[in-house]
Amino acid sequence: MTQVRRRFIGKLCRLILSGSLAFAFILIAGDLDLAHRLPQLSKTKYAAGVLFITILLDNIVVWPVVTLIMRRHPDDAKAVFVNAVDNVMADLPAVGQEDIEPDDLCAICRGSLKDVSAGIEASTGEPISVAERGVTKLPGCGHVYCRACLSEWVRRGNGTCPLCNRWFIDALPPNETLQQRNAEWVMDAIEEFRREELARARRRRDRNR
């Protein structure tokens, strides 16, 4: 699902909620002291009143509440993003030990891919955890990295190959699997992350002027 579509659905849900609140507000007001006036209103004026209250509620009640909730639970959103990244990493092609040359290095950490695949930390010779083992080959460009390094690379807001700068998340085979939906979600999150970084950079420049 694209970022534009997700925002559209979010806005639609907010308007539906606000419209329901507006309709309930008008009904309650009618039951209290406006019952004798409501039948006299034309359909156009009635619809305009509902629309006005809907927009008002959306901007001063619903959206501020949603924003407050999102700001109070940033860790939840981060956990969802990390989980999506892990699922995408699991869907990328793995490279077997027999396909790795002894002098092949990860372009991110400069460690031996042969050692990583065998579960050995290149710099210390110590064993590494199962979660950090594995070597990944990017679809499209074919460059190879430590799975753990590539996962951290994406979590920091990158969706391109560190060597050739080619997008690789959108190069996954198109299907309806959970991994593909996670890939689309990660791409949208990366684009949003970059927009926020640019906005913060502009604000810093404006403050320093």
Coordinates of N, CA and C in Angstrom, one line a residue:
M1 N 0.8 -1.2 0.0 CA 0.0 0.0 0.0 C 0.9 1.2 0.0
T2 N 0.6 2.2 -0.9 CA 1.5 3.4 -1.0 C 1.2 4.3 0.1
Q3 N 2.1 5.3 0.3 CA 1.9 6.3 1.4 C 0.7 7.1 1.1
V4 N 0.4 7.5 -0.2 CA -0.7 8.3 -0.5 C -2.0 7.6 -0.2
R5 N -2.1 6.3 -0.6 CA -3.3 5.5 -0.3 C -3.5 5.4 1.2
R6 N -2.4 5.2 1.9 CA -2.6 5.0 3.4 C -3.1 6.3 4.0
R7 N -2.6 7.4 3.5 CA -3.1 8.7 4.1 C -4.5 9.0 3.7
F8 N -4.9 8.6 2.5 CA -6.3 8.7 2.1 C -7.2 7.9 2.9
I9 N -6.8 6.7 3.2 CA -7.7 5.8 4.0 C -7.7 6.4 5.4
G10 N -6.6 6.9 6.0 CA -6.6 7.4 7.3 C -7.5 8.7 7.4
K11 N -7.4 9.5 6.4 CA -8.3 10.7 6.3 C -9.8 10.3 6.2
L12 N -10.1 9.3 5.4 CA -11.4 8.8 5.3 C -12.0 8.3 6.6
C13 N -11.2 7.5 7.3 CA -11.6 7.0 8.6 C -11.9 8.1 9.6
R14 N -11.0 9.1 9.6 CA -11.2 10.3 10.5 C -12.5 11.0 10.1
L15 N -12.8 11.2 8.9 CA -14.0 11.9 8.5 C -15.2 11.1 8.8
I16 N -15.2 9.7 8.7 CA -16.3 8.9 9.1 C -16.5 9.0 10.6
L17 N -15.5 9.0 11.4 CA -15.6 9.1 12.8 C -16.2 10.5 13.2
S18 N -15.6 11.5 12.6 CA -16.1 12.9 12.8 C -17.5 13.1 12.4
G19 N -17.9 12.5 11.2 CA -19.2 12.6 10.8 C -20.2 11.9 11.7
S20 N -19.8 10.8 12.2 CA -20.7 10.1 13.2 C -20.9 10.9 14.4
L21 N -19.8 11.5 14.9 CA -19.9 12.3 16.1 C -20.8 13.6 15.8
A22 N -20.6 14.1 14.6 CA -21.4 15.3 14.3 C -22.9 14.9 14.2
F23 N -23.2 13.8 13.6 CA -24.6 13.4 13.5 C -25.2 13.1 14.9
A24 N -24.4 12.5 15.7 CA -24.9 12.2 17.1 C -25.1 13.5 17.9
F25 N -24.2 14.5 17.6 CA -24.3 15.8 18.3 C -25.6 16.5 17.9
I26 N -25.9 16.5 16.6 CA -27.1 17.1 16.1 C -28.4 16.4 16.7
L27 N -28.4 15.1 16.7 CA -29.5 14.4 17.3 C -29.7 14.7 18.8
I28 N -28.6 14.8 19.5 CA -28.7 15.1 20.9 C -29.2 16.5 21.1
A29 N -28.7 17.4 20.3 CA -29.1 18.8 20.4 C -30.6 18.9 20.1
G30 N -31.1 18.1 19.1 CA -32.5 18.1 18.7 C -33.3 17.6 19.9
D31 N -32.9 16.6 20.6 CA -33.6 16.0 21.7 C -33.7 17.0 22.9
L32 N -32.7 17.9 23.0 CA -32.6 18.8 24.1 C -33.5 20.0 23.9
D33 N -33.2 20.8 22.9 CA -34.0 22.1 22.8 C -34.2 22.5 21.4
L34 N -33.8 21.7 20.4 CA -34.0 22.1 19.0 C -34.9 21.2 18.3
A35 N -35.7 20.4 18.9 CA -36.6 19.5 18.3 C -37.6 20.2 17.4
H36 N -38.0 21.3 17.9 CA -39.1 22.1 17.1 C -38.5 22.8 15.9
R37 N -37.1 23.0 15.9 CA -36.5 23.6 14.8 C -36.0 22.7 13.7
L38 N -35.6 21.5 14.0 CA -35.0 20.6 13.0 C -35.9 20.3 11.9
P39 N -37.2 20.0 12.1 CA -38.1 19.7 11.0 C -38.2 20.8 10.0
Q40 N -37.9 22.1 10.5 CA -38.1 23.2 9.6 C -36.9 23.5 8.7
L41 N -35.7 22.8 9.1 CA -34.5 23.0 8.3 C -34.6 22.3 6.9
S42 N -34.2 22.9 5.9 CA -34.1 22.3 4.6 C -33.0 21.2 4.6
K43 N -33.1 20.3 3.7 CA -32.1 19.2 3.6 C -30.7 19.8 3.3
T44 N -30.7 20.9 2.5 CA -29.4 21.5 2.2 C -28.7 22.1 3.4
K45 N -29.5 22.8 4.2 CA -29.0 23.4 5.4 C -28.6 22.4 6.4
Y46 N -29.4 21.3 6.5 CA -29.1 20.2 7.4 C -27.8 19.6 7.1
A47 N -27.6 19.3 5.7 CA -26.4 18.6 5.3 C -25.2 19.6 5.5
A48 N -25.4 20.9 5.2 CA -24.3 21.8 5.4 C -23.9 21.9 6.9
G49 N -24.9 21.8 7.8 CA -24.6 21.8 9.2 C -23.8 20.6 9.7
V50 N -24.2 19.4 9.2 CA -23.5 18.2 9.5 C -22.0 18.3 8.9
L51 N -21.9 18.8 7.7 CA -20.5 18.9 7.1 C -19.7 19.8 7.9
F52 N -20.2 21.0 8.3 CA -19.5 21.9 9.1 C -19.0 21.4 10.4
I53 N -19.9 20.7 11.1 CA -19.5 20.1 12.4 C -18.5 19.0 12.2
T54 N -18.7 18.2 11.1 CA -17.7 17.1 10.8 C -16.3 17.7 10.6
I55 N -16.2 18.7 9.8 CA -14.8 19.3 9.6 C -14.3 19.9 10.9
L56 N -15.2 20.5 11.6 CA -14.7 21.1 12.9 C -14.2 20.1 13.9
L57 N -15.0 19.0 14.0 CA -14.6 17.9 14.9 C -13.3 17.3 14.5
D58 N -13.1 17.1 13.1 CA -11.9 16.4 12.6 C -10.7 17.2 12.9
N59 N -10.8 18.6 12.8 CA -9.6 19.4 13.0 C -9.3 19.8 14.4
I60 N -10.3 19.9 15.3 CA -10.0 20.3 16.6 C -10.2 19.2 17.7
V61 N -10.7 18.0 17.3 CA -10.9 16.9 18.2 C -10.1 15.7 17.8
V62 N -10.6 15.1 16.6 CA -10.2 13.8 16.2 C -8.7 13.8 15.9
W63 N -8.2 14.7 15.0 CA -6.8 14.7 14.6 C -5.9 15.0 15.7
P64 N -6.2 16.0 16.5 CA -5.3 16.2 17.7 C -5.2 15.0 18.6
V65 N -6.3 14.3 18.8 CA -6.2 13.1 19.7 C -5.4 12.0 19.1
V66 N -5.6 11.8 17.8 CA -4.8 10.8 17.1 C -3.3 11.1 17.1
T67 N -3.0 12.4 16.9 CA -1.6 12.8 16.9 C -1.0 12.6 18.3
L68 N -1.7 13.0 19.3 CA -1.3 12.8 20.7 C -1.0 11.3 21.0
I69 N -1.9 10.5 20.6 CA -1.7 9.0 20.8 C -0.4 8.5 20.1
M70 N -0.2 9.0 18.9 CA 0.9 8.5 18.1 C 2.2 9.0 18.7
R71 N 2.2 10.2 19.3 CA 3.4 10.7 19.9 C 3.7 10.0 21.2
R72 N 2.7 9.6 21.9 CA 2.9 8.9 23.2 C 3.3 7.5 23.0
H73 N 3.2 6.9 21.8 CA 3.6 5.5 21.6 C 4.5 5.4 20.4
P74 N 5.6 6.1 20.4 CA 6.6 6.0 19.3 C 7.3 4.7 19.3
D75 N 7.4 4.0 20.5 CA 8.1 2.7 20.5 C 7.3 1.7 19.8
D76 N 6.0 1.8 19.9 CA 5.1 0.8 19.2 C 5.3 0.9 17.7
A77 N 5.4 2.1 17.1 CA 5.6 2.3 15.7 C 7.0 1.8 15.3
K78 N 8.0 2.0 16.2 CA 9.3 1.6 15.9 C 9.4 0.1 15.9
A79 N 8.7 -0.6 16.8 CA 8.7 -2.0 16.9 C 8.0 -2.6 15.6
V80 N 7.0 -2.0 15.1 CA 6.3 -2.5 13.9 C 7.3 -2.4 12.7
F81 N 8.0 -1.3 12.7 CA 8.9 -1.0 11.6 C 10.1 -2.1 11.6
V82 N 10.6 -2.3 12.8 CA 11.7 -3.2 13.0 C 11.3 -4.6 12.6
N83 N 10.1 -5.0 13.0 CA 9.5 -6.3 12.6 C 9.3 -6.5 11.1
A84 N 8.9 -5.4 10.5 CA 8.7 -5.4 9.0 C 10.0 -5.5 8.3
V85 N 11.1 -4.8 8.8 CA 12.4 -4.9 8.2 C 12.9 -6.4 8.4
D86 N 12.7 -7.0 9.6 CA 13.2 -8.3 9.8 C 12.5 -9.3 8.8
N87 N 11.2 -9.1 8.5 CA 10.5 -10.0 7.6 C 11.0 -9.8 6.2
V88 N 11.3 -8.5 5.8 CA 11.9 -8.3 4.5 C 13.3 -8.9 4.3
M89 N 14.1 -8.8 5.4 CA 15.4 -9.4 5.3 C 15.3 -10.9 5.1
A90 N 14.3 -11.5 5.8 CA 14.1 -13.0 5.7 C 13.7 -13.4 4.3
D91 N 13.1 -12.5 3.6 CA 12.6 -12.8 2.2 C 13.7 -12.5 1.1
L92 N 14.8 -11.9 1.5 CA 15.9 -11.7 0.5 C 16.7 -12.9 0.3
P93 N 17.2 -13.1 -0.9 CA 18.0 -14.3 -1.2 C 19.2 -14.5 -0.3
A94 N 19.3 -15.7 0.2 CA 20.5 -16.0 1.1 C 21.6 -16.7 0.2
V95 N 22.8 -16.5 0.7 CA 24.0 -17.0 -0.1 C 24.6 -18.1 0.8
G96 N 24.8 -19.3 0.2 CA 25.4 -20.4 1.0 C 26.9 -20.3 1.1
Q97 N 27.4 -21.0 2.1 CA 28.9 -20.9 2.3 C 29.7 -21.3 1.1
E98 N 29.1 -22.3 0.4 CA 29.9 -22.8 -0.8 C 30.0 -21.8 -1.9
D99 N 29.1 -20.7 -1.9 CA 29.1 -19.7 -3.0 C 29.9 -18.5 -2.6
I100 N 30.5 -18.5 -1.4 CA 31.3 -17.3 -1.0 C 32.8 -17.6 -1.1
E101 N 33.5 -16.7 -1.7 CA 34.9 -16.8 -1.9 C 35.6 -16.4 -0.6
P102 N 36.8 -16.9 -0.3 CA 37.5 -16.6 1.0 C 37.8 -15.1 1.2
D103 N 38.0 -14.4 0.1 CA 38.3 -13.0 0.2 C 37.1 -12.0 0.0
D104 N 35.9 -12.6 0.0 CA 34.7 -11.7 -0.1 C 34.5 -11.0 1.2
L105 N 34.3 -9.7 1.1 CA 34.1 -8.9 2.3 C 32.7 -8.2 2.2
C106 N 32.1 -7.9 3.4 CA 30.9 -7.1 3.4 C 31.3 -5.6 3.3
A107 N 30.7 -4.9 2.3 CA 31.0 -3.6 2.0 C 30.6 -2.6 3.2
I108 N 29.8 -3.1 4.1 CA 29.4 -2.2 5.2 C 30.4 -2.3 6.4
C109 N 30.6 -3.5 6.9 CA 31.5 -3.7 8.1 C 32.9 -4.1 7.7
R110 N 33.2 -4.5 6.4 CA 34.5 -4.9 5.9 C 34.9 -6.2 6.5
G111 N 33.9 -7.0 7.1 CA 34.2 -8.3 7.7 C 34.2 -9.4 6.6
S112 N 34.8 -10.5 6.9 CA 34.8 -11.7 6.0 C 33.4 -12.3 5.9
L113 N 32.8 -12.4 4.7 CA 31.5 -13.0 4.6 C 31.6 -14.5 4.8
K114 N 32.7 -15.1 4.6 CA 32.9 -16.5 4.8 C 32.8 -16.8 6.3
D115 N 33.4 -15.9 7.1 CA 33.4 -16.1 8.6 C 31.9 -15.8 9.1
V116 N 31.3 -14.8 8.6 CA 29.9 -14.5 9.0 C 29.0 -15.7 8.7
S117 N 29.1 -16.2 7.5 CA 28.3 -17.4 7.1 C 28.5 -18.6 8.0
A118 N 29.8 -18.7 8.5 CA 30.1 -19.8 9.4 C 29.8 -19.5 10.9
G119 N 29.3 -18.3 11.1 CA 29.0 -17.9 12.5 C 30.1 -17.5 13.4
I120 N 31.2 -16.9 12.7 CA 32.3 -16.4 13.4 C 32.5 -14.9 13.2
E121 N 32.7 -14.2 14.3 CA 33.0 -12.8 14.3 C 34.4 -12.6 13.7
A122 N 34.5 -11.8 12.6 CA 35.8 -11.7 11.8 C 36.8 -11.0 12.7
S123 N 36.5 -10.0 13.4 CA 37.5 -9.2 14.1 C 38.0 -9.9 15.4
T124 N 37.2 -10.7 16.0 CA 37.6 -11.3 17.3 C 37.7 -12.8 17.2
G125 N 37.1 -13.4 16.2 CA 37.1 -14.9 16.1 C 36.1 -15.6 17.0
E126 N 35.3 -14.8 17.7 CA 34.3 -15.3 18.6 C 33.1 -15.7 17.8
P127 N 32.3 -16.7 18.3 CA 31.0 -17.0 17.7 C 30.0 -15.9 17.8
I128 N 29.2 -15.8 16.7 CA 28.1 -14.7 16.8 C 26.8 -15.4 16.9
S129 N 25.8 -14.7 17.3 CA 24.5 -15.2 17.5 C 23.8 -15.7 16.2
V130 N 22.9 -16.6 16.3 CA 22.2 -17.1 15.2 C 21.5 -16.0 14.4
A131 N 20.9 -15.1 15.1 CA 20.2 -14.0 14.5 C 21.1 -13.1 13.6
E132 N 22.4 -13.0 13.9 CA 23.3 -12.2 13.2 C 24.0 -12.9 12.1
R133 N 23.8 -14.2 12.0 CA 24.5 -15.0 11.0 C 23.8 -14.8 9.6
G134 N 24.4 -15.2 8.6 CA 23.8 -15.2 7.3 C 24.3 -14.1 6.4
V135 N 24.3 -14.4 5.1 CA 24.8 -13.5 4.1 C 23.7 -13.4 3.0
T136 N 23.4 -12.1 2.7 CA 22.3 -11.8 1.8 C 22.8 -11.2 0.5
K137 N 22.1 -11.7 -0.6 CA 22.4 -11.2 -1.9 C 21.2 -10.3 -2.4
L138 N 21.5 -9.1 -2.8 CA 20.4 -8.2 -3.1 C 19.9 -8.5 -4.5
P139 N 18.6 -8.5 -4.7 CA 18.0 -8.7 -6.0 C 18.3 -7.5 -6.9
G140 N 18.4 -7.7 -8.1 CA 18.7 -6.6 -9.0 C 20.1 -6.4 -9.3
C141 N 20.9 -5.9 -8.3 CA 22.3 -5.6 -8.5 C 23.2 -6.8 -8.1
G142 N 22.7 -7.7 -7.2 CA 23.5 -8.9 -6.9 C 24.6 -8.7 -5.9
H143 N 24.7 -7.5 -5.3 CA 25.8 -7.3 -4.3 C 25.4 -8.0 -3.0
V144 N 26.5 -8.4 -2.3 CA 26.3 -9.3 -1.1 C 26.8 -8.6 0.1
Y145 N 26.0 -8.9 1.2 CA 26.3 -8.2 2.5 C 26.0 -9.2 3.7
C146 N 26.5 -8.9 4.8 CA 26.1 -9.5 6.1 C 24.6 -9.2 6.3
R147 N 23.8 -10.2 6.6 CA 22.4 -10.0 6.9 C 22.2 -8.9 8.0
A148 N 23.0 -9.1 9.1 CA 22.8 -8.1 10.2 C 23.2 -6.7 9.8
C149 N 24.2 -6.5 9.0 CA 24.6 -5.2 8.6 C 23.6 -4.6 7.7
L150 N 23.0 -5.4 6.7 CA 22.0 -4.9 5.8 C 20.8 -4.5 6.6
S151 N 20.4 -5.3 7.6 CA 19.2 -5.0 8.3 C 19.3 -3.7 9.1
E152 N 20.5 -3.5 9.7 CA 20.7 -2.2 10.4 C 20.8 -1.0 9.4
W153 N 21.3 -1.2 8.2 CA 21.3 -0.2 7.2 C 19.9 0.2 6.8
V154 N 19.0 -0.7 6.7 CA 17.6 -0.4 6.3 C 16.9 0.3 7.5
R155 N 17.2 -0.2 8.7 CA 16.5 0.4 9.9 C 16.9 1.9 10.1
R156 N 18.1 2.3 9.5 CA 18.5 3.7 9.6 C 17.9 4.6 8.5
G157 N 17.0 4.0 7.8 CA 16.3 4.8 6.8 C 16.8 4.7 5.4
N158 N 17.5 3.6 5.1 CA 18.1 3.4 3.7 C 17.4 2.3 3.0
G159 N 17.1 2.4 1.7 CA 16.4 1.4 1.0 C 17.2 1.0 -0.3
T160 N 18.4 1.6 -0.4 CA 19.2 1.3 -1.6 C 20.5 0.5 -1.2
C161 N 21.1 -0.1 -2.2 CA 22.3 -0.8 -2.1 C 23.4 0.1 -1.6
P162 N 24.2 -0.2 -0.6 CA 25.3 0.7 -0.1 C 26.3 0.9 -1.2
L163 N 26.5 0.0 -2.1 CA 27.6 0.1 -3.1 C 27.1 0.9 -4.4
C164 N 26.0 0.5 -5.0 CA 25.6 1.1 -6.2 C 24.4 2.0 -6.1
N165 N 23.8 2.1 -4.9 CA 22.7 3.1 -4.6 C 21.4 2.7 -5.4
R166 N 21.3 1.5 -5.7 CA 20.1 1.0 -6.4 C 19.1 0.5 -5.4
W167 N 17.8 0.9 -5.6 CA 16.7 0.4 -4.7 C 16.6 -1.1 -4.9
F168 N 16.6 -1.8 -3.7 CA 16.5 -3.2 -3.7 C 15.2 -3.8 -3.1
I169 N 14.6 -3.0 -2.2 CA 13.4 -3.5 -1.6 C 12.2 -3.7 -2.6
D170 N 12.1 -2.7 -3.5 CA 11.1 -2.9 -4.5 C 11.4 -3.9 -5.6
A171 N 12.6 -4.5 -5.5 CA 13.0 -5.5 -6.5 C 12.6 -6.9 -6.1
L172 N 11.9 -7.0 -4.9 CA 11.4 -8.3 -4.5 C 10.4 -8.8 -5.5
P173 N 10.3 -10.1 -5.7 CA 9.3 -10.7 -6.6 C 7.9 -10.2 -6.2
P174 N 7.1 -9.6 -7.1 CA 5.7 -9.2 -6.8 C 4.8 -10.3 -6.5
N175 N 4.2 -10.3 -5.3 CA 3.2 -11.3 -4.9 C 2.4 -10.7 -3.8
E176 N 1.5 -11.6 -3.3 CA 0.6 -11.1 -2.2 C 1.0 -11.6 -0.8
T177 N 2.3 -12.0 -0.7 CA 2.7 -12.6 0.6 C 2.9 -11.5 1.6
L178 N 3.0 -11.9 2.9 CA 3.2 -10.9 3.9 C 4.5 -10.2 3.8
Q179 N 5.5 -10.9 3.3 CA 6.8 -10.2 3.1 C 6.7 -9.1 2.1
Q180 N 6.0 -9.3 1.0 CA 5.9 -8.2 0.0 C 5.1 -7.0 0.6
R181 N 4.1 -7.2 1.3 CA 3.4 -6.1 2.0 C 4.3 -5.4 3.0
N182 N 5.1 -6.2 3.7 CA 6.1 -5.6 4.6 C 7.1 -4.7 3.8
A183 N 7.5 -5.2 2.6 CA 8.5 -4.5 1.8 C 7.9 -3.1 1.4
E184 N 6.6 -3.1 1.0 CA 6.0 -1.9 0.6 C 5.9 -1.0 1.8
W185 N 5.6 -1.5 3.0 CA 5.5 -0.7 4.2 C 6.8 -0.1 4.5
V186 N 7.9 -0.9 4.4 CA 9.2 -0.4 4.7 C 9.6 0.7 3.7
M187 N 9.3 0.6 2.5 CA 9.6 1.6 1.5 C 8.9 2.9 1.8
D188 N 7.6 2.8 2.2 CA 6.9 4.0 2.5 C 7.5 4.6 3.8
A189 N 7.8 3.8 4.8 CA 8.4 4.3 6.0 C 9.8 5.0 5.7
I190 N 10.6 4.5 4.8 CA 11.8 5.1 4.5 C 11.6 6.4 3.8
E191 N 10.7 6.5 2.9 CA 10.4 7.8 2.2 C 9.9 8.8 3.2
E192 N 9.0 8.4 4.2 CA 8.6 9.3 5.2 C 9.7 9.8 6.1
F193 N 10.6 8.8 6.4 CA 11.8 9.1 7.2 C 12.7 10.2 6.5
R194 N 12.9 10.0 5.2 CA 13.7 11.0 4.5 C 13.0 12.4 4.4
R195 N 11.7 12.4 4.2 CA 11.0 13.7 4.2 C 11.2 14.4 5.6
E196 N 11.0 13.6 6.6 CA 11.2 14.2 8.0 C 12.6 14.7 8.2
E197 N 13.6 14.0 7.7 CA 15.0 14.4 7.9 C 15.2 15.7 7.1
L198 N 14.7 15.8 5.9 CA 14.8 17.1 5.1 C 14.1 18.2 5.8
A199 N 12.9 18.0 6.4 CA 12.2 19.0 7.1 C 13.0 19.5 8.3
R200 N 13.6 18.6 9.0 CA 14.4 19.0 10.2 C 15.6 19.7 9.8
A201 N 16.2 19.3 8.7 CA 17.4 20.1 8.2 C 17.0 21.5 7.8
R202 N 15.9 21.7 7.1 CA 15.4 23.0 6.8 C 15.2 23.9 8.0
R203 N 14.5 23.3 9.0 CA 14.3 24.0 10.2 C 15.6 24.4 10.9
R204 N 16.6 23.5 10.9 CA 17.9 23.9 11.5 C 18.5 25.1 10.8
R205 N 18.4 25.0 9.4 CA 19.0 26.1 8.6 C 18.3 27.4 8.9
D206 N 17.0 27.3 9.0 CA 16.2 28.6 9.3 C 16.6 29.2 10.7
R207 N 16.8 28.3 11.7 CA 17.1 28.8 13.0 C 18.5 29.4 13.0
N208 N 19.4 28.9 12.2 CA 20.8 29.4 12.2 C 21.0 30.6 11.4
R209 N 20.0 31.1 10.7 CA 20.2 32.3 9.8 C 20.1 33.5 10.7

